[in-house]
C-alpha positions as MATLAB code, in Angstrom:
seq = 'MDKIAAFVTGKPRVIIAIVVLVNIAALLSFFRFSLDTDFLNFFADDNPEVAAYFDLNQKYDTGEAVTVLLESDQGLLNAGNLVAIFNLQSEISGIGDVSQSQSFIPPQIVVGGTPVPVTAEFISQNGPVLAQFIDQQYFMTGQFLSADRQSGILVVSVEVGADSGPVVDALRQIIADYPELSPALAGNPVIKDTIVGYLVTILFILLPFAVGLILLVFYLILRNRRLTPLAMLPAGIAALWTFGTIFWGGFELSLVTVITPIFIIVIGSAYGLHFISHFQENLARFSDKQTAIRETLQMVGTPIILATLTTMAGFGSLMFGDAVPMRQMGLFVTLGIGYAGLLAIFFVPAVLSHLNLGTAVPPPASRRLGDLVGRASSHRWSIFMFFTAIVIAAAVFIPKLEVVSNQLMFFKESSEIRQASAQIEEHFGSAQPLFGEIVSDMGAEAVFNAEEAARLLAVERDLEAQPGIRSVTSVFDLIAGFSRMSTGLDAYPANPAIVQAFLAQLGDGTKSWISDDAFRMFIRPVDIEADEIDGILAWAAAEPSVKVITGMPILFDQFNQIVVDSQVRSLGLALVLVFLMLLITLRSLKAAVVGLLPIVLTIAAVLTFLVVSNFNLNVLTANLSAIVIGVGVDYSIHLISGIYYFRRQGLEGSEAVEAAIGSVSRPVLANAYGLSIGLSVLFFSPLLIHIQASAVMWVAMVISSAAALLIIPQFYRGRRGPVKL';
ca = [
       0.045    0.033   -0.032;
       2.864    2.306    0.562;
       3.820    2.321   -3.185;
       0.153    2.827   -4.262;
      -0.126    5.830   -1.654;
       3.148    7.173   -3.056;
       1.767    7.154   -6.644;
      -1.495    8.447   -5.848;
      -0.289   11.449   -4.045;
       2.608   11.836   -6.247;
       0.753   11.751   -9.585;
      -2.847   12.734   -8.790;
      -3.181   14.833  -12.075;
      -2.238   11.741  -14.256;
      -4.748    9.541  -12.616;
      -7.541   12.473  -12.897;
      -6.601   12.896  -16.449;
      -7.002    9.172  -17.495;
     -10.375    9.032  -15.637;
     -11.669   12.100  -17.517;
     -10.558   10.559  -20.923;
     -12.277    7.246  -20.131;
     -15.407    9.240  -19.050;
     -15.691   11.014  -22.367;
     -15.160    7.603  -24.313;
     -17.867    6.104  -22.193;
     -20.229    9.096  -22.740;
     -19.645    8.807  -26.516;
     -20.925    5.140  -26.283;
     -24.410    6.457  -25.592;
     -24.829    7.171  -29.379;
     -24.984    3.205  -29.527;
     -27.662    3.033  -26.793;
     -30.186    0.481  -27.583;
     -32.783   -1.681  -25.598;
     -33.630   -5.312  -26.358;
     -36.889   -6.538  -25.031;
     -37.091   -9.650  -27.176;
     -37.675  -12.318  -24.666;
     -36.492  -14.941  -26.987;
     -32.993  -13.266  -27.092;
     -32.658  -14.559  -23.549;
     -31.854  -18.006  -24.779;
     -28.693  -19.559  -26.342;
     -28.747  -19.690  -30.024;
     -28.787  -23.596  -30.047;
     -31.659  -23.844  -27.582;
     -34.051  -26.525  -28.935;
     -37.310  -25.183  -27.512;
     -36.571  -21.727  -29.159;
     -35.678  -23.453  -32.468;
     -39.015  -25.401  -32.248;
     -41.045  -22.186  -31.675;
     -39.303  -20.404  -34.681;
     -39.524  -23.570  -37.072;
     -43.411  -23.770  -36.412;
     -43.920  -20.124  -37.114;
     -41.753  -20.405  -40.285;
     -43.517  -23.428  -41.434;
     -47.056  -22.110  -41.029;
     -46.020  -18.492  -41.913;
     -47.432  -17.229  -38.620;
     -45.986  -14.354  -36.627;
     -46.698  -12.742  -33.281;
     -50.165  -11.820  -32.394;
     -51.625   -8.689  -30.756;
     -55.070   -9.270  -29.173;
     -57.444   -6.132  -28.947;
     -60.023   -6.316  -26.207;
     -63.239   -4.600  -27.126;
     -66.128   -4.139  -24.375;
     -69.375   -2.358  -24.485;
     -72.155   -2.463  -21.705;
     -74.709   -2.070  -24.462;
     -73.525   -5.257  -26.276;
     -71.079   -5.524  -29.118;
     -73.907   -6.749  -31.523;
     -75.911   -3.419  -31.989;
     -75.492   -1.905  -35.249;
     -73.557    1.023  -34.245;
     -70.722   -1.137  -32.531;
     -70.819   -3.568  -35.437;
     -70.033   -0.764  -37.802;
     -67.296    0.504  -35.415;
     -65.722   -2.804  -35.138;
     -65.681   -3.254  -38.786;
     -64.149    0.046  -39.422;
     -61.525   -0.614  -36.695;
     -60.726   -3.904  -38.238;
     -60.363   -2.449  -41.694;
     -57.966    0.246  -40.482;
     -55.898   -2.411  -38.494;
     -55.556   -4.598  -41.621;
     -54.046   -1.551  -43.416;
     -51.011   -1.434  -40.990;
     -47.892   -2.338  -42.529;
     -46.454   -5.710  -41.467;
     -50.062   -6.870  -40.339;
     -50.840  -10.225  -42.119;
     -54.369  -10.542  -41.009;
     -57.000   -9.363  -38.539;
     -59.788  -11.638  -37.214;
     -62.881  -10.864  -35.293;
     -66.410  -12.185  -34.754;
     -67.598  -10.250  -37.905;
     -67.428  -12.925  -40.800;
     -66.082  -11.844  -44.123;
     -69.458  -12.695  -45.799;
     -72.858  -14.213  -44.837;
     -75.350  -16.043  -47.075;
     -78.540  -14.084  -47.654;
     -81.150  -15.929  -49.531;
     -78.936  -18.548  -50.610;
     -76.473  -15.980  -52.098;
     -73.098  -15.232  -50.429;
     -72.947  -11.442  -49.659;
     -69.738   -9.627  -48.547;
     -69.956   -7.914  -45.324;
     -69.153   -4.272  -45.506;
     -69.802   -1.134  -43.491;
     -72.712   -0.228  -45.801;
     -74.205   -3.675  -45.411;
     -73.929   -3.675  -41.715;
     -75.744   -0.207  -41.661;
     -78.592   -1.520  -43.579;
     -78.695   -5.053  -42.281;
     -77.392   -4.687  -38.716;
     -80.120   -6.963  -37.088;
     -79.518   -9.708  -39.794;
     -75.731   -9.664  -39.189;
     -76.183   -9.613  -35.412;
     -78.579  -12.615  -35.410;
     -76.230  -14.578  -37.726;
     -73.257  -13.955  -35.416;
     -75.388  -14.793  -32.421;
     -76.851  -17.984  -33.591;
     -74.975  -19.401  -36.737;
     -71.423  -18.286  -37.125;
     -69.055  -21.035  -36.138;
     -66.219  -18.656  -35.054;
     -68.311  -16.609  -32.647;
     -67.137  -18.542  -29.487;
     -63.519  -17.807  -30.348;
     -64.086  -13.974  -30.528;
     -67.243  -13.079  -28.676;
     -68.269  -13.702  -25.038;
     -71.233  -15.418  -23.931;
     -72.928  -12.267  -22.804;
     -71.993  -10.434  -25.902;
     -70.439   -7.503  -24.178;
     -66.622   -8.410  -24.550;
     -64.918   -9.515  -27.726;
     -61.491   -9.770  -29.173;
     -59.725   -8.818  -32.378;
     -56.801  -10.862  -33.229;
     -54.036   -9.008  -35.211;
     -51.305  -11.203  -36.781;
     -47.834   -9.739  -37.467;
     -45.931  -10.715  -40.473;
     -43.071  -13.568  -39.638;
     -39.933  -11.901  -38.800;
     -41.289   -8.300  -38.710;
     -40.605   -5.879  -35.995;
     -43.912   -5.765  -33.895;
     -43.013   -2.468  -32.063;
     -44.173   -0.197  -35.096;
     -47.384   -2.279  -35.318;
     -48.148   -1.827  -31.485;
     -47.501    1.899  -31.850;
     -49.896    2.165  -34.899;
     -52.530    0.196  -32.963;
     -52.343    2.524  -30.019;
     -53.017    5.506  -32.373;
     -55.934    3.774  -34.040;
     -57.743    2.459  -31.045;
     -57.635    5.862  -29.590;
     -60.260    6.934  -32.051;
     -62.731    4.257  -30.951;
     -63.500    5.095  -27.097;
     -66.865    3.669  -27.382;
     -65.561    0.171  -27.706;
     -63.163    0.699  -24.674;
     -60.190   -1.096  -26.566;
     -57.205   -2.309  -24.941;
     -54.165   -4.229  -26.082;
     -52.643   -7.447  -24.821;
     -50.127  -10.123  -26.098;
     -46.338  -10.556  -26.195;
     -45.707   -7.586  -28.720;
     -47.631   -5.279  -26.263;
     -45.470   -6.605  -23.367;
     -42.192   -5.815  -25.229;
     -43.318   -2.382  -26.399;
     -44.595   -1.393  -22.793;
     -41.471   -2.614  -21.174;
     -39.400   -0.381  -23.409;
     -41.112    2.779  -22.297;
     -40.874    1.611  -18.592;
     -37.046    0.849  -18.870;
     -36.466    4.223  -20.181;
     -38.520    5.758  -17.363;
     -36.589    3.663  -14.811;
     -33.115    4.659  -16.335;
     -33.535    8.318  -16.935;
     -36.169    9.225  -14.097;
     -36.025    6.808  -11.232;
     -32.181    6.021  -11.156;
     -31.423    9.773  -10.764;
     -33.886   10.197   -7.952;
     -32.267    6.927   -6.249;
     -28.814    8.584   -6.429;
     -30.142   11.743   -4.990;
     -31.686    9.818   -1.965;
     -28.519    7.936   -1.480;
     -26.282   11.048   -1.348;
     -28.739   12.606    1.074;
     -28.249    9.822    3.429;
     -24.601    9.586    3.071;
     -24.551   13.530    3.724;
     -26.321   12.914    6.903;
     -23.679   10.558    8.037;
     -20.605   12.384    6.740;
     -21.954   16.052    7.225;
     -19.610   17.396    4.538;
     -20.905   18.662    1.214;
     -17.636   17.975   -0.557;
     -16.980   14.452    0.636;
     -20.413   13.336    0.201;
     -20.546   13.279   -3.563;
     -16.999   11.845   -3.696;
     -18.146    8.894   -1.769;
     -20.589    8.069   -4.490;
     -18.216    9.047   -7.287;
     -16.419    5.791   -7.798;
     -19.673    4.045   -8.096;
     -21.296    6.429  -10.479;
     -18.211    6.470  -12.686;
     -18.011    2.690  -12.633;
     -21.664    2.521  -13.722;
     -20.780    4.911  -16.744;
     -17.798    2.913  -17.868;
     -19.871   -0.383  -17.666;
     -22.321    1.225  -19.991;
     -19.385    2.266  -22.239;
     -18.398   -1.449  -22.222;
     -21.733   -2.588  -23.145;
     -22.529   -0.269  -25.873;
     -18.974   -0.163  -27.354;
     -18.958   -3.910  -27.115;
     -22.077   -4.008  -29.587;
     -24.479   -5.269  -26.726;
     -27.930   -4.076  -25.906;
     -29.520   -3.482  -22.643;
     -32.205   -6.056  -21.770;
     -34.607   -6.526  -19.037;
     -32.026   -8.102  -16.821;
     -28.913   -6.291  -17.706;
     -30.473   -2.881  -17.468;
     -30.408   -3.235  -13.689;
     -26.593   -3.697  -13.788;
     -25.850   -0.042  -12.913;
     -27.993   -0.683   -9.756;
     -25.854   -3.518   -8.728;
     -22.709   -1.581   -9.381;
     -23.978    1.490   -7.536;
     -25.334   -0.538   -4.533;
     -22.095   -2.536   -4.110;
     -19.452    0.011   -5.596;
     -20.574    2.973   -3.385;
     -19.616    1.102   -0.351;
     -15.768    1.305   -1.431;
     -15.963    5.013   -1.804;
     -17.827    5.511    1.451;
     -15.512    3.362    3.548;
     -12.596    5.359    2.125;
     -14.158    8.753    2.653;
     -15.369    7.810    6.232;
     -11.973    6.640    7.386;
     -10.195    9.580    5.623;
     -12.504   11.905    7.485;
     -11.478   10.270   10.791;
      -7.743   10.152   10.019;
      -7.879   13.793    8.737;
      -9.091   14.830   12.230;
      -6.199   12.850   13.736;
      -3.322   13.841   11.641;
      -4.376   17.201   10.316;
      -2.067   16.798    7.290;
      -4.045   15.582    4.256;
      -1.324   13.540    2.615;
      -0.753   11.634    5.755;
      -4.412   11.042    6.349;
      -4.544    9.798    2.699;
      -1.610    7.268    3.366;
      -3.035    6.149    6.650;
      -6.438    5.655    5.088;
      -4.875    3.456    2.216;
      -3.113    1.490    4.896;
      -6.230    0.769    6.820;
      -8.903    0.195    4.143;
      -6.781   -0.270    0.900;
      -6.421   -4.166    1.309;
      -9.988   -4.565    2.480;
     -11.290   -2.677   -0.509;
      -9.320   -4.773   -2.831;
     -10.316   -7.902   -1.206;
     -13.947   -6.957   -1.290;
     -13.664   -6.043   -4.808;
     -11.905   -9.349   -5.814;
     -14.421  -11.405   -3.641;
     -17.421   -9.636   -5.226;
     -16.034  -10.002   -8.648;
     -15.635  -13.860   -7.995;
     -19.260  -13.774   -6.789;
     -20.717  -12.215   -9.778;
     -18.256  -13.915  -12.154;
     -19.965  -17.165  -11.150;
     -22.954  -16.038  -13.129;
     -21.152  -16.339  -16.371;
     -21.176  -20.156  -16.072;
     -24.855  -20.326  -16.142;
     -27.165  -21.252  -19.104;
     -29.169  -18.009  -19.322;
     -27.687  -15.616  -21.744;
     -28.684  -12.312  -19.988;
     -27.511  -13.906  -16.713;
     -23.912  -14.455  -18.300;
     -23.970  -10.840  -19.717;
     -24.955   -9.535  -16.254;
     -22.227  -11.631  -14.649;
     -19.696  -10.181  -17.171;
     -20.839   -6.585  -16.862;
     -21.295   -6.452  -12.997;
     -17.978   -8.046  -12.607;
     -16.180   -5.428  -14.782;
     -18.200   -2.647  -13.030;
     -17.227   -3.766   -9.631;
     -13.605   -3.966  -10.783;
     -13.852   -0.446  -11.985;
     -15.376    0.765   -8.743;
     -12.612   -0.782   -6.867;
      -9.844    0.752   -8.786;
     -11.476    4.132   -8.584;
     -11.927    4.024   -4.894;
      -8.233    3.070   -4.409;
      -6.727    5.630   -7.064;
      -9.128    8.128   -8.145;
     -10.806    9.069   -4.803;
      -7.468    9.817   -3.062;
      -6.134   11.677   -6.132;
      -9.173   14.048   -5.989;
      -8.791   14.414   -2.163;
      -5.284   15.615   -2.593;
      -6.580   18.612   -4.746;
      -9.458   19.424   -2.232;
      -9.045   22.009    0.460;
     -10.932   20.320    3.327;
      -9.831   21.802    6.664;
     -10.285   19.289    9.288;
     -13.466   17.625    8.142;
     -14.174   16.288   11.600;
     -16.692   13.461   11.650;
     -19.922   14.560   13.418;
     -20.338   13.504   17.047;
     -23.502   11.569   16.167;
     -21.367    9.163   13.993;
     -19.245    8.248   17.116;
     -22.389    7.703   19.130;
     -23.686    5.411   16.382;
     -20.560    3.335   16.836;
     -21.032    3.117   20.523;
     -24.635    2.048   19.919;
     -23.542   -0.753   17.617;
     -20.927   -1.855   20.136;
     -23.454   -2.030   22.959;
     -25.979   -4.029   20.777;
     -23.242   -6.506   19.938;
     -22.576   -7.172   23.356;
     -26.186   -8.783   23.916;
     -25.188  -12.302   22.880;
     -28.315  -14.150   23.727;
     -30.601  -11.775   21.940;
     -28.504  -11.916   18.872;
     -28.355  -15.488   19.003;
     -32.257  -15.837   19.449;
     -32.834  -13.380   16.520;
     -30.599  -15.207   13.926;
     -31.770  -18.624   15.066;
     -35.435  -17.539   14.367;
     -34.273  -16.642   10.821;
     -32.552  -20.093   10.581;
     -35.821  -21.877   11.561;
     -38.024  -19.764    9.437;
     -35.639  -20.485    6.503;
     -36.013  -24.194    7.109;
     -39.684  -23.926    7.187;
     -40.439  -21.700    4.299;
     -37.670  -22.128    1.742;
     -38.883  -25.682    0.775;
     -42.128  -23.841   -0.286;
     -40.330  -21.565   -2.599;
     -41.927  -21.601   -6.051;
     -40.816  -20.407   -9.615;
     -43.258  -18.045  -11.177;
     -43.657  -18.469  -14.850;
     -45.784  -15.615  -16.044;
     -44.725  -12.887  -18.317;
     -47.526  -10.558  -16.662;
     -45.708  -10.860  -13.432;
     -43.605   -7.961  -14.588;
     -46.523   -5.572  -14.530;
     -48.725   -4.326  -11.497;
     -52.347   -5.597  -11.018;
     -53.872   -2.085  -11.769;
     -51.743   -1.911  -15.078;
     -53.777   -1.644  -18.244;
     -51.904   -4.615  -19.736;
     -52.667   -6.654  -16.822;
     -56.383   -5.801  -16.532;
     -56.922   -6.374  -20.245;
     -55.164   -9.794  -20.154;
     -57.341  -10.719  -17.081;
     -60.408   -9.906  -19.132;
     -59.460  -11.648  -22.216;
     -58.383  -14.771  -20.178;
     -61.716  -14.624  -18.299;
     -63.747  -15.001  -21.554;
     -61.478  -16.530  -24.166;
     -58.368  -17.817  -22.395;
     -54.801  -16.317  -22.192;
     -53.774  -13.588  -24.616;
     -50.366  -15.480  -24.480;
     -51.500  -18.582  -26.578;
     -49.675  -21.873  -27.124;
     -49.187  -23.579  -30.595;
     -48.832  -27.287  -31.486;
     -48.621  -29.440  -34.438;
     -50.686  -32.603  -34.867;
     -49.737  -35.258  -37.539;
     -51.371  -37.892  -39.375;
     -50.034  -40.893  -41.499;
     -52.242  -39.506  -44.292;
     -50.521  -36.114  -44.314;
     -52.545  -33.247  -45.535;
     -55.232  -35.621  -47.189;
     -56.522  -36.240  -43.610;
     -58.686  -33.249  -43.891;
     -60.865  -35.199  -46.509;
     -61.134  -38.274  -44.474;
     -63.969  -38.000  -41.878;
     -62.769  -41.056  -39.794;
     -59.077  -39.787  -39.645;
     -60.396  -36.232  -38.763;
     -62.636  -37.667  -35.952;
     -59.573  -39.398  -34.451;
     -57.582  -36.243  -34.606;
     -60.373  -34.094  -32.912;
     -60.489  -36.680  -30.143;
     -56.712  -36.012  -29.435;
     -57.579  -32.357  -29.358;
     -60.436  -32.833  -26.940;
     -57.972  -34.818  -24.775;
     -55.664  -32.141  -24.847;
     -58.299  -29.534  -23.952;
     -59.000  -31.914  -20.823;
     -55.505  -31.122  -19.532;
     -55.426  -28.728  -16.580;
     -54.457  -25.298  -17.830;
     -56.026  -25.555  -21.190;
     -59.103  -23.729  -22.139;
     -59.510  -24.618  -25.743;
     -57.809  -26.167  -28.837;
     -58.585  -25.263  -32.369;
     -57.304  -26.604  -35.605;
     -58.399  -26.710  -39.177;
     -60.518  -29.717  -38.334;
     -62.522  -27.586  -35.721;
     -62.933  -24.833  -38.376;
     -64.373  -27.274  -40.993;
     -66.584  -29.104  -38.534;
     -67.878  -25.628  -37.456;
     -68.413  -24.675  -40.957;
     -70.270  -27.778  -41.655;
     -72.518  -27.350  -38.800;
     -73.281  -23.764  -39.934;
     -73.970  -24.827  -43.511;
     -75.821  -28.269  -42.991;
     -76.949  -28.219  -39.300;
     -75.253  -31.444  -38.811;
     -72.948  -31.586  -35.723;
     -70.266  -33.863  -37.083;
     -67.305  -33.715  -39.362;
     -68.527  -33.590  -42.983;
     -68.069  -36.915  -44.807;
     -68.431  -35.132  -48.148;
     -65.150  -33.817  -49.443;
     -66.951  -31.064  -51.291;
     -67.926  -29.412  -48.160;
     -64.338  -29.514  -46.886;
     -63.085  -28.055  -50.258;
     -65.623  -25.416  -50.139;
     -64.414  -24.298  -46.819;
     -60.692  -24.491  -47.814;
     -61.615  -22.354  -50.733;
     -62.917  -19.731  -48.353;
     -59.721  -19.674  -46.326;
     -57.732  -18.997  -49.479;
     -54.162  -18.111  -48.418;
     -55.045  -18.612  -44.799;
     -54.960  -22.324  -45.352;
     -51.272  -22.354  -45.207;
     -51.376  -21.158  -41.509;
     -53.315  -24.322  -40.724;
     -52.051  -27.072  -43.078;
     -48.531  -28.199  -44.144;
     -47.593  -31.082  -46.240;
     -47.291  -33.483  -43.341;
     -49.098  -31.912  -40.350;
     -51.665  -29.421  -38.989;
     -51.240  -26.409  -36.743;
     -53.068  -26.200  -33.473;
     -53.951  -23.013  -31.810;
     -54.261  -23.560  -28.066;
     -55.644  -21.032  -25.349;
     -54.298  -21.845  -21.914;
     -56.127  -20.432  -18.875;
     -54.384  -19.610  -15.467;
     -51.587  -21.876  -16.394;
     -48.808  -22.649  -13.860;
     -45.504  -24.264  -14.110;
     -46.624  -27.663  -12.933;
     -49.613  -27.554  -15.532;
     -47.023  -26.917  -18.255;
     -44.902  -29.801  -17.162;
     -47.969  -31.977  -17.180;
     -49.058  -30.643  -20.758;
     -45.601  -31.463  -22.073;
     -45.502  -34.900  -20.487;
     -48.882  -35.575  -22.113;
     -47.689  -34.510  -25.571;
     -44.463  -36.482  -25.176;
     -46.776  -39.671  -24.762;
     -49.177  -38.821  -27.507;
     -47.953  -40.118  -30.984;
     -50.278  -37.818  -32.828;
     -48.759  -34.534  -31.455;
     -45.421  -33.613  -32.687;
     -44.839  -30.366  -30.784;
     -46.400  -27.876  -28.349;
     -44.870  -24.537  -27.902;
     -45.320  -20.900  -27.173;
     -44.402  -17.969  -24.922;
     -45.892  -19.617  -21.720;
     -43.742  -22.535  -22.263;
     -40.734  -20.786  -23.236;
     -40.948  -18.226  -20.320;
     -41.454  -21.293  -17.943;
     -38.303  -22.814  -19.186;
     -36.307  -19.789  -18.934;
     -37.274  -19.222  -15.363;
     -36.206  -22.703  -14.662;
     -32.840  -22.007  -16.480;
     -32.336  -18.903  -14.369;
     -33.203  -20.668  -11.042;
     -31.066  -23.819  -11.879;
     -28.249  -21.571  -13.022;
     -28.627  -19.269  -10.008;
     -28.265  -22.344   -7.584;
     -25.284  -23.497   -9.344;
     -23.850  -19.980   -9.475;
     -24.759  -19.289   -5.924;
     -22.900  -22.561   -4.698;
     -19.865  -21.746   -6.856;
     -19.928  -18.047   -5.658;
     -19.792  -19.170   -1.991;
     -16.944  -21.393   -2.585;
     -15.074  -18.813   -4.517;
     -15.536  -16.193   -1.957;
     -14.595  -18.564    0.897;
     -11.325  -19.607   -0.905;
     -10.530  -16.031   -1.600;
     -11.066  -14.976    1.977;
      -9.038  -18.021    3.167;
      -6.088  -16.962    0.945;
      -5.990  -13.346    1.506;
      -6.872  -13.166    5.327;
      -4.807  -16.349    5.798;
      -7.075  -17.491    8.526;
      -9.634  -20.341    8.326;
     -11.480  -18.757   11.189;
     -11.806  -15.408    9.398;
     -13.007  -17.144    6.091;
     -15.715  -19.076    7.991;
     -16.873  -16.132   10.140;
     -16.786  -13.779    6.995;
     -19.163  -16.189    5.250;
     -21.606  -16.684    7.950;
     -23.474  -13.237    7.463;
     -23.781  -13.933    3.747;
     -25.497  -17.369    4.385;
     -27.811  -15.987    6.888;
     -28.805  -13.019    4.667;
     -29.434  -15.406    1.802;
     -31.670  -17.462    4.004;
     -33.402  -14.369    5.159;
     -34.018  -13.170    1.519;
     -35.411  -16.684    0.404;
     -37.623  -16.728    3.312;
     -38.900  -13.201    2.660;
     -39.688  -14.457   -0.994;
     -41.958  -17.153    0.123;
     -43.593  -15.024    2.890;
     -44.218  -12.049    0.529;
     -45.434  -14.347   -2.170;
     -42.945  -12.892   -4.534;
     -41.377  -16.357   -5.138;
     -38.663  -16.798   -7.756;
     -38.464  -15.160  -10.968;
     -35.850  -13.850  -13.455;
     -35.101  -10.828  -11.339;
     -35.554  -12.061   -7.522;
     -33.318  -15.116   -8.403;
     -30.627  -12.673   -9.219;
     -30.686  -10.875   -5.957;
     -28.774  -13.327   -3.980;
     -25.697  -12.354   -6.081;
     -25.983   -8.621   -4.602;
     -26.298  -10.380   -1.137;
     -23.011  -12.040   -1.494;
     -21.524   -8.767   -2.929;
     -22.739   -6.641    0.036;
     -22.366   -9.219    2.650;
     -18.764   -9.821    1.658;
     -18.000   -6.162    1.705;
     -19.386   -5.618    5.243;
     -17.623   -8.767    6.613;
     -14.277   -8.003    5.259;
     -14.350   -4.439    6.416;
     -15.128   -5.328   10.045;
     -12.642   -8.390   10.189;
      -9.916   -6.153    8.555;
     -10.630   -3.358   11.103;
     -10.215   -5.835   13.968;
      -6.982   -6.912   12.509;
      -5.926   -3.384   11.930;
      -6.505   -2.348   15.463;
      -4.783   -5.371   16.838;
      -1.690   -4.355   14.890;
      -2.072   -1.027   16.574;
      -1.625   -2.746   19.987;
      -5.213   -3.306   20.902;
      -6.578   -6.607   22.113;
      -9.681   -8.603   22.436;
     -12.631   -6.446   23.137;
     -10.678   -3.218   22.683;
      -9.848   -4.149   19.048;
     -13.410   -5.107   18.430;
     -14.944   -1.938   19.861;
     -12.416    0.173   17.889;
     -13.289   -1.703   14.567;
     -17.082   -1.330   15.244;
     -16.598    2.333   15.968;
     -14.769    2.892   13.021;
     -16.530    0.563   10.672;
     -20.209    0.767   11.689;
     -20.666    4.295   10.266;
     -19.925    3.437    6.632;
     -21.576    0.073    6.839;
     -24.931    1.430    8.105;
     -24.758    4.441    5.953;
     -24.322    2.295    2.841;
     -26.780   -0.285    3.931;
     -29.661    2.152    4.786;
     -28.572    4.826    2.302;
     -28.889    2.401   -0.647;
     -32.161    0.792    0.775;
     -33.710    4.373    0.989;
     -32.256    5.286   -2.404;
     -33.706    2.113   -4.104;
     -37.022    2.925   -2.439;
     -37.683    4.841   -5.564;
     -38.268    1.546   -7.181;
     -41.643    1.352   -5.350;
     -42.741    3.975   -7.864;
     -41.685    1.879  -10.759;
     -44.339    0.936  -13.224;
     -42.956   -2.590  -13.144;
     -44.010   -5.005  -10.288;
     -40.724   -6.840  -10.166;
     -38.893   -3.664   -9.475;
     -41.159   -3.237   -6.508;
     -40.259   -6.726   -5.477;
     -36.571   -5.931   -6.058;
     -36.796   -2.808   -3.707;
     -38.499   -4.884   -0.867;
     -35.923   -7.577   -1.169;
     -33.173   -5.036   -1.032;
     -34.410   -3.718    2.163;
     -34.319   -7.142    3.725;
     -30.939   -7.953    2.220;
     -29.322   -4.691    3.585;
     -30.800   -4.688    6.915;
     -29.881   -8.339    7.589;
     -26.501   -8.313    5.911;
     -25.376   -5.200    7.795;
     -26.854   -6.401   11.182;
     -25.248   -9.963   10.725;
     -21.869   -8.471   10.107;
     -21.929   -5.939   12.810;
     -23.623   -8.201   15.496;
     -22.360  -11.734   14.633;
     -18.761  -11.121   13.642;
     -17.677   -9.566   17.099;
     -18.868  -12.615   19.000;
     -15.863  -14.519   17.514;
     -13.218  -12.075   18.236;
     -14.555  -10.391   21.620;
     -12.889  -11.376   24.841;
     -10.456  -14.043   23.718;
      -8.257  -15.026   20.752;
     -10.210  -18.409   20.250;
     -13.853  -18.199   18.782;
     -16.583  -17.725   20.953;
     -19.572  -19.978   20.335;
     -22.901  -18.462   20.161;
];
């Protein structure tokens, strides 16, 4: 540390110049700023489930679909609403990259034995006739119109491979002109488009507010206007450099990697705060600024380096998972933490050497805080009972932890997309459909064979009987419905001419249902859960006539499982790596075990909280255990290193512990509660998972800081051997 101190105090201008140049380069990278909300990019390129999804869409020339919910208390079949819906559908069909739009209004009806095209003029003149036909005869009514006739859907299909974002934007503009229908949008393209706006809000509005709140708490602890922003500066610059790494590296920000700066600010700010807090104390002791910088580096330089390396190891373990965004976040956060550590060691002292600070004496309240924590840590049995309760609760609740596999979990219950999706699901099934393929030895000719068609329809009804499935539709259902409408017979037509007549009406739409060797199924799930998805896939694997079942609910469930499985492996690897690094650097088995204990307790508390709060595991909450390791390691290392530091100063036993608590508790608690309060702005996030993340962070910060400051002293107070709780 003497060489680093000499370099920092001897060449501060060089260090500051280098940081400024890198900052400029990072800022220029924002010209490459881009957000990626395509959920399918979360998977590896060779994922077989995603390949099956794309193959099915390509084979039947079907893209993503947007569902437009329509509602009217007067009923959707009155003449005025029918005209409005027809005009709405016509406008939507004219949007670029829309392949087709479907509703309960048929393209034509038979009047007096003659097919008549349905137009706005026809509806105006023959509204009651059309309404009666839809209500009593049209075989597609049940797919698009509720039983009470007050709710309906219009399904908009996007061209294969087209960007759905402009389509959703155009839909929003069009439906705004039809308030009488109370239109609302749902579906995967709408989720992606909505999330883009939300992420921009989080990055450019909520994140600055979070930083402001953190600075306010830091100021209340440091009571110095110059030192407060400097404590936050390493983390802020590290986040900027990480953005530069992402954008110059050709990456985009995803729903997962967008929280990378939050991880870096949460963990990296501790490094700057520790340095500034101890510098403030040393400046009061030595008066000479250069001496205070050197003494501070002697005290916290090694702990900051150690905390940086162990945290990098913890996040680096994420790079060994199967989920692409997890690997990316592991890489980016690891680099960001490294940047923050370097800036705390080199840049902060360099800036301090140029500031005129006077004495910058720590406020008396901070010393009282250390005394308070010291007294609290002496109540061994109370501490033992509190953390034993956490262990017991973890043993009871963690086995009940579940994986949530619903894309709508991102949104609040009160959000428009959540409410629209709930209404659609109530009447028609989920707006996130499944797709499948059913096969026959007869190939495409099976549609002309009534016996084979009946067999395949029976397979579909068997699929409909599976938990989590509301309806299954294929070309066989459409033909049977057309026959029932045309002949009144409730059976699949034995006459191939009727089949051919229907296929002629489908025209180019036939290719979206029939291929050379199989038939596409459109499957509407309802309230589908992870165990029901497993059951459906098990049923499909055992049914020889079903070739594949896929769709966003299945892919999202698989991704969540990948995230959780990867996180479990990464968590175990991270704990092992952290333990080994603590063992190597502190050269003490006792210190390594004791340093790991607060981390394990905090992870147990967080997982217990996920069950009790009904948050459970999802793509974001599963990742928060990584931040627990990063924060917990930092707090543990600084306290243990502080104890060793004061022992080297000649203090023994309880004296060294009390001195370390008095010195370390201030930055630890300022960091824990400052960041918790700062991240409380996420309670105002439009995304539900960010509200969950904020609540989890409160638990993680409170427990990790309390565990470090209260448990670790028990192993060092009073004697050199460990004291059992």
